[in-house]
Short mmCIF file of C-alpha atoms in Angstrom, two decimals:
data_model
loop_
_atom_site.label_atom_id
_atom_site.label_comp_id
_atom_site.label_asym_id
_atom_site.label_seq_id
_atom_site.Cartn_x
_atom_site.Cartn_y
_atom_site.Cartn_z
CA UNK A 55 -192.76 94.26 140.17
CA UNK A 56 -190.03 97.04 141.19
CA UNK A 57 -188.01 96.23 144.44
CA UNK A 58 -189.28 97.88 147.56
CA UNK A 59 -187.72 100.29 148.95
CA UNK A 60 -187.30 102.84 152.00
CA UNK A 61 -188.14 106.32 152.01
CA UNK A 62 -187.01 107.65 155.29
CA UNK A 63 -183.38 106.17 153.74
CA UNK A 64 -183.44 107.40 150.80
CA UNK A 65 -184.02 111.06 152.16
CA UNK A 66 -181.31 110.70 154.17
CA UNK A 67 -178.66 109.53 151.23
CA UNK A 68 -180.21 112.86 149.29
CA UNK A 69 -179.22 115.27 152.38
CA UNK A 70 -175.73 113.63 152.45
CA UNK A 71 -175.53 114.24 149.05
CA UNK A 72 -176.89 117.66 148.98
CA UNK A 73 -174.03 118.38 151.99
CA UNK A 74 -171.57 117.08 150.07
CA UNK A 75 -172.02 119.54 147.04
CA UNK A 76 -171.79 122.13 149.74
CA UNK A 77 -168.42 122.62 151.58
CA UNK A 78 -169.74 125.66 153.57
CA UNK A 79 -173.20 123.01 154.79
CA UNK A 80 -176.31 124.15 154.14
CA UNK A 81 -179.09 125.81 156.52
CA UNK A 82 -181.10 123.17 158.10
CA UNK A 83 -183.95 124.11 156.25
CA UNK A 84 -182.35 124.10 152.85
CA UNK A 85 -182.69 120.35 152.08
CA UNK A 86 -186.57 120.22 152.96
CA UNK A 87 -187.06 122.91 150.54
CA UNK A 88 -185.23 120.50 148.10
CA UNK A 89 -186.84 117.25 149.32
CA UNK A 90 -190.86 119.12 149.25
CA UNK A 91 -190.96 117.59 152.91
CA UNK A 92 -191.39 119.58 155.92
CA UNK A 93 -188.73 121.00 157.87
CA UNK A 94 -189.43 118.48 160.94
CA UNK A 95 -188.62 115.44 158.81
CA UNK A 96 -185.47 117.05 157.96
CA UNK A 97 -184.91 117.94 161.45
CA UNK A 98 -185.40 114.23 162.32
CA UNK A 99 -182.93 112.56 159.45
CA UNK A 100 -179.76 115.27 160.43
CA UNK A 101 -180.76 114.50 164.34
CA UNK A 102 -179.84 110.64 163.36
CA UNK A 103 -177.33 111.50 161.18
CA UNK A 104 -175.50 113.68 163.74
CA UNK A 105 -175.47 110.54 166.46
CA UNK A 106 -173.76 108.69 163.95
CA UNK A 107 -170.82 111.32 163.63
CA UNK A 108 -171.01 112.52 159.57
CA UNK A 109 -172.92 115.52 159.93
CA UNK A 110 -172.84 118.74 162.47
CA UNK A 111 -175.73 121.16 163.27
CA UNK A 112 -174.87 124.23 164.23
CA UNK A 113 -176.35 127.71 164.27
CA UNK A 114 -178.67 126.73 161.68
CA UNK A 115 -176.42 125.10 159.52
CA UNK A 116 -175.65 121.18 158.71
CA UNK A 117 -171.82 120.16 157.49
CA UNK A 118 -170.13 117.26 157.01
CA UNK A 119 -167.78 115.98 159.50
CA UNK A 120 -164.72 114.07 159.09
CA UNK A 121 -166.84 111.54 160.47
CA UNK A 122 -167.65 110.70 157.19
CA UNK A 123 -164.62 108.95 156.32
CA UNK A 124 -165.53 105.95 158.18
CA UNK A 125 -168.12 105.21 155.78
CA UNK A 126 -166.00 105.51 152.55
CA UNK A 127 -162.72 103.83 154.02
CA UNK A 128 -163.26 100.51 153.19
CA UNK A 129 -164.84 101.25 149.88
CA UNK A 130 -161.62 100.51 147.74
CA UNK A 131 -160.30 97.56 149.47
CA UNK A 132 -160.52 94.96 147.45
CA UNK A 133 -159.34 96.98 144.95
CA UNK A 134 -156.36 98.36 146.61
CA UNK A 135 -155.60 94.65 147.57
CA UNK A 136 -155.99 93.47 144.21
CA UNK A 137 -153.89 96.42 142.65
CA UNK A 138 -150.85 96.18 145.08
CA UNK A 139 -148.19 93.58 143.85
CA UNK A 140 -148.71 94.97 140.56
CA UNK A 141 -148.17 98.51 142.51
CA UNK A 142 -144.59 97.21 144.11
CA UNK A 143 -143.39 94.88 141.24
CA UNK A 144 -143.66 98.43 139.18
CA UNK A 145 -142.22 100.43 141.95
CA UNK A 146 -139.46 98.26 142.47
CA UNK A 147 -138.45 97.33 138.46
CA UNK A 148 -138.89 101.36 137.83
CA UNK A 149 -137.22 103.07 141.02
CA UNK A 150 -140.51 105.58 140.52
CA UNK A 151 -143.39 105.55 143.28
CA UNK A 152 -146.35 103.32 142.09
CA UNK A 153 -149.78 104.52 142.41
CA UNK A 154 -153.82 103.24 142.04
CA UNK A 155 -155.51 106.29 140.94
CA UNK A 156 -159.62 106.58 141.04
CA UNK A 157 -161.79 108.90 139.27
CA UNK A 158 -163.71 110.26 142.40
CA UNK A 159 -166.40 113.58 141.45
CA UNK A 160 -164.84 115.15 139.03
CA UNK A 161 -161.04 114.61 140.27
CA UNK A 162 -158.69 112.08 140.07
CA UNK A 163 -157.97 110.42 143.65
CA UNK A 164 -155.26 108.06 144.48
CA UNK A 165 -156.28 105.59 146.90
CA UNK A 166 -152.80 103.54 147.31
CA UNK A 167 -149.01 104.06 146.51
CA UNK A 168 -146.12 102.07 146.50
CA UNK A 169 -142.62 103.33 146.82
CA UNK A 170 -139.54 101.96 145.46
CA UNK A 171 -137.33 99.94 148.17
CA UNK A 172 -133.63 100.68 146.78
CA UNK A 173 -133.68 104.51 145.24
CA UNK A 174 -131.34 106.88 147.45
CA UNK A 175 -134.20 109.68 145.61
CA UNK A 176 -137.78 109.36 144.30
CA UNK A 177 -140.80 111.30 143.90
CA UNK A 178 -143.23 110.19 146.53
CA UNK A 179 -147.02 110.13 145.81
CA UNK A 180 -149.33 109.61 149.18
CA UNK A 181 -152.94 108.53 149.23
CA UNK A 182 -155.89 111.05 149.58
CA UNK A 183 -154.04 113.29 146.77
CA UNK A 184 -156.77 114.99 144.86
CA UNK A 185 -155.92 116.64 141.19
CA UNK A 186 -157.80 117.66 138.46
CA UNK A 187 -158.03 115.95 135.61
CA UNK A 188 -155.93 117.66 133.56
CA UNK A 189 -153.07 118.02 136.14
CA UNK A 190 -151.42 114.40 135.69
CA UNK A 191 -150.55 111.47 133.54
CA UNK A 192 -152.88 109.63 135.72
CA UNK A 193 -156.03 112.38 135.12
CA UNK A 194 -155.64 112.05 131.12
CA UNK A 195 -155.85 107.86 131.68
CA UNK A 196 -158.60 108.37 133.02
CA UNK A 197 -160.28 110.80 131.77
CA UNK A 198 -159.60 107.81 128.17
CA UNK A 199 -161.27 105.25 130.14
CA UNK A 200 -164.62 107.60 130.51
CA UNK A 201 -167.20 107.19 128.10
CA UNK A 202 -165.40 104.55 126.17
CA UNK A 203 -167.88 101.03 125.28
CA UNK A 204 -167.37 98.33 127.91
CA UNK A 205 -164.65 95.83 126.94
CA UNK A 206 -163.20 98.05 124.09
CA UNK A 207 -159.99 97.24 123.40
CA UNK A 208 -158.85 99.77 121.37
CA UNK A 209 -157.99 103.34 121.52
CA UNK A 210 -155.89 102.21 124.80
CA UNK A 211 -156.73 104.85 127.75
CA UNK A 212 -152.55 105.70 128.41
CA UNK A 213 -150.91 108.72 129.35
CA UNK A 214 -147.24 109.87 129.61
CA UNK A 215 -146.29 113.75 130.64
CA UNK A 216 -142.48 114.74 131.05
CA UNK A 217 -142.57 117.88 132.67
CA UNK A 218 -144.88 120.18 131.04
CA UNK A 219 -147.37 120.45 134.36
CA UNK A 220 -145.12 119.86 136.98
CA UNK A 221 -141.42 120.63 136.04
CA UNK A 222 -138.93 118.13 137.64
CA UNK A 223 -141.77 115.37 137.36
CA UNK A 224 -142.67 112.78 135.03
CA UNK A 225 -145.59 110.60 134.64
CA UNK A 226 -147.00 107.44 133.19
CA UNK A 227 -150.74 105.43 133.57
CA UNK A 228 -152.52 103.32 132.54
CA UNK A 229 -156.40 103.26 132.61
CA UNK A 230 -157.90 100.17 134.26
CA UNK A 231 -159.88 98.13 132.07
CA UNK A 232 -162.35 95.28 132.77
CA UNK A 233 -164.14 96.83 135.82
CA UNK A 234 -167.03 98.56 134.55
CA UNK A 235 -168.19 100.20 137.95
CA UNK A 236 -164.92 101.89 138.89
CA UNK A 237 -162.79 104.39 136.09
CA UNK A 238 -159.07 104.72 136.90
CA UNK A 239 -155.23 103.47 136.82
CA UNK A 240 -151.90 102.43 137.65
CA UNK A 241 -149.80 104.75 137.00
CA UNK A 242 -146.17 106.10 138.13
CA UNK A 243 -144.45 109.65 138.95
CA UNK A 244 -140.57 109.50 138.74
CA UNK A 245 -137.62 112.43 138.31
CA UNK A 246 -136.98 112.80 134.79
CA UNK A 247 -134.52 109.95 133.51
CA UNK A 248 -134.19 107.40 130.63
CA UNK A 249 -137.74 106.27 131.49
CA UNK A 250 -139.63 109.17 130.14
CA UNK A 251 -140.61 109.33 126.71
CA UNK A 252 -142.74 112.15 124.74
CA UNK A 253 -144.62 109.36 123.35
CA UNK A 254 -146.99 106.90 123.88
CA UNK A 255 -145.43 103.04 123.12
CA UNK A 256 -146.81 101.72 119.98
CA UNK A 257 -149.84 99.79 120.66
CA UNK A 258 -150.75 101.43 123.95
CA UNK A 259 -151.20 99.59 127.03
CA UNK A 260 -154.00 98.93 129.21
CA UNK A 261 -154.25 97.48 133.10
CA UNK A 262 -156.39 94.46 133.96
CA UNK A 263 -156.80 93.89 137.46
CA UNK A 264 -158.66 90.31 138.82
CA UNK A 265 -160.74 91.62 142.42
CA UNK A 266 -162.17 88.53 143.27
#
């Protein structure tokens, strides 16, 4: 028997959604048109949605608000937890900034970074940094972890860049392995030194980290 469920919330997820996709908003009436629901059941979800601070109406329009950061705050806690003494032992041992890296839409997002306690100078790396893909040492882990089976252990998502994308910066990550709900790494940005190498070790490397 399937699980029952709600309706009025489950229009309300697809308008947040549908705002989401849409950094401009959307006219009020676009998401009924979407939904096949009238325009006064619409009305009714962005009215509640708007006392609870994520969404604005406005001259026929509905955005997001920044509002809607308090719902996705907490979201990588445990993770972030979890992730940083291997963050600071790496920061510390390398002199490079440390950093948990999440695949979040189609970007990569780093959600926590750990800089190195002794270096006079370092690249720094601050959470909330969005980058394509493509951009980063960190994107191309990831972008290994995506598709591959759950608990493969070989073609090892890993990454290394020395300068190519962002001249004066270096980069290493690993993809995180073991969590099948959440694709990313731990990874590292330093100046160019002995630790950067135009090649991958021998045998890869992957990141395990225990949440619970």
């Amino acid at each position: 028997m399937p699980a029952e469920s709600s309706q009025t919330l489950d229009r309300g997820l697809h308008v947040l959604k549908f705002l989401i996709d849409c950094e401009d908003g959307l006219p009020v009436a676009e998401p009924a048109d979407r939904l096949g629901v009238a325009r006064s059941v619409v009305y009714r979800l962005l009215a509640t949605l708007e006392q609870h601070a994520p969404v604005r109406c406005g001259k026929g329009r509905a955005r997001l608000t920044f509002g809607v950061l308090r719902l996705t705050r907490d979201s990588h806690q445990q993770l972030r937890r979890a992730a940083l003494p291997l963050l600071r032992s790496l920061a510390d041992d390398l002199g490079a900034t440390a950093h948990l890296t999440l695949f979040d839409g189609s970007e990569a997002l780093v959600v926590e970074a750990v800089e190195p306690r002794w270096t006079d100078v370092h690249i720094t790396c601050r959470p909330g940094l969005r980058h394509p893909l493509d951009d980063s040492a960190a994107g191309r882990a990831i972008r290994g972890t995506l598709g591959l089976p759950e608990g493969t252990r070989t073609d090892p998502p890993q990454a290394l860049t020395t300068g190519e994308e962002q001249p004066g910066i270096c980069g290493a990550a690993a993809g995180l392995v073991g969590l099948p709900e959440v694709a990313g790494c731990v990874g590292v940005v330093m100046l160019p030194s002995n630790h950067c190498s135009s090649e991958p070790p021998e045998g890869g490397c992957t990141v395990r980290i225990r949440t619970v």
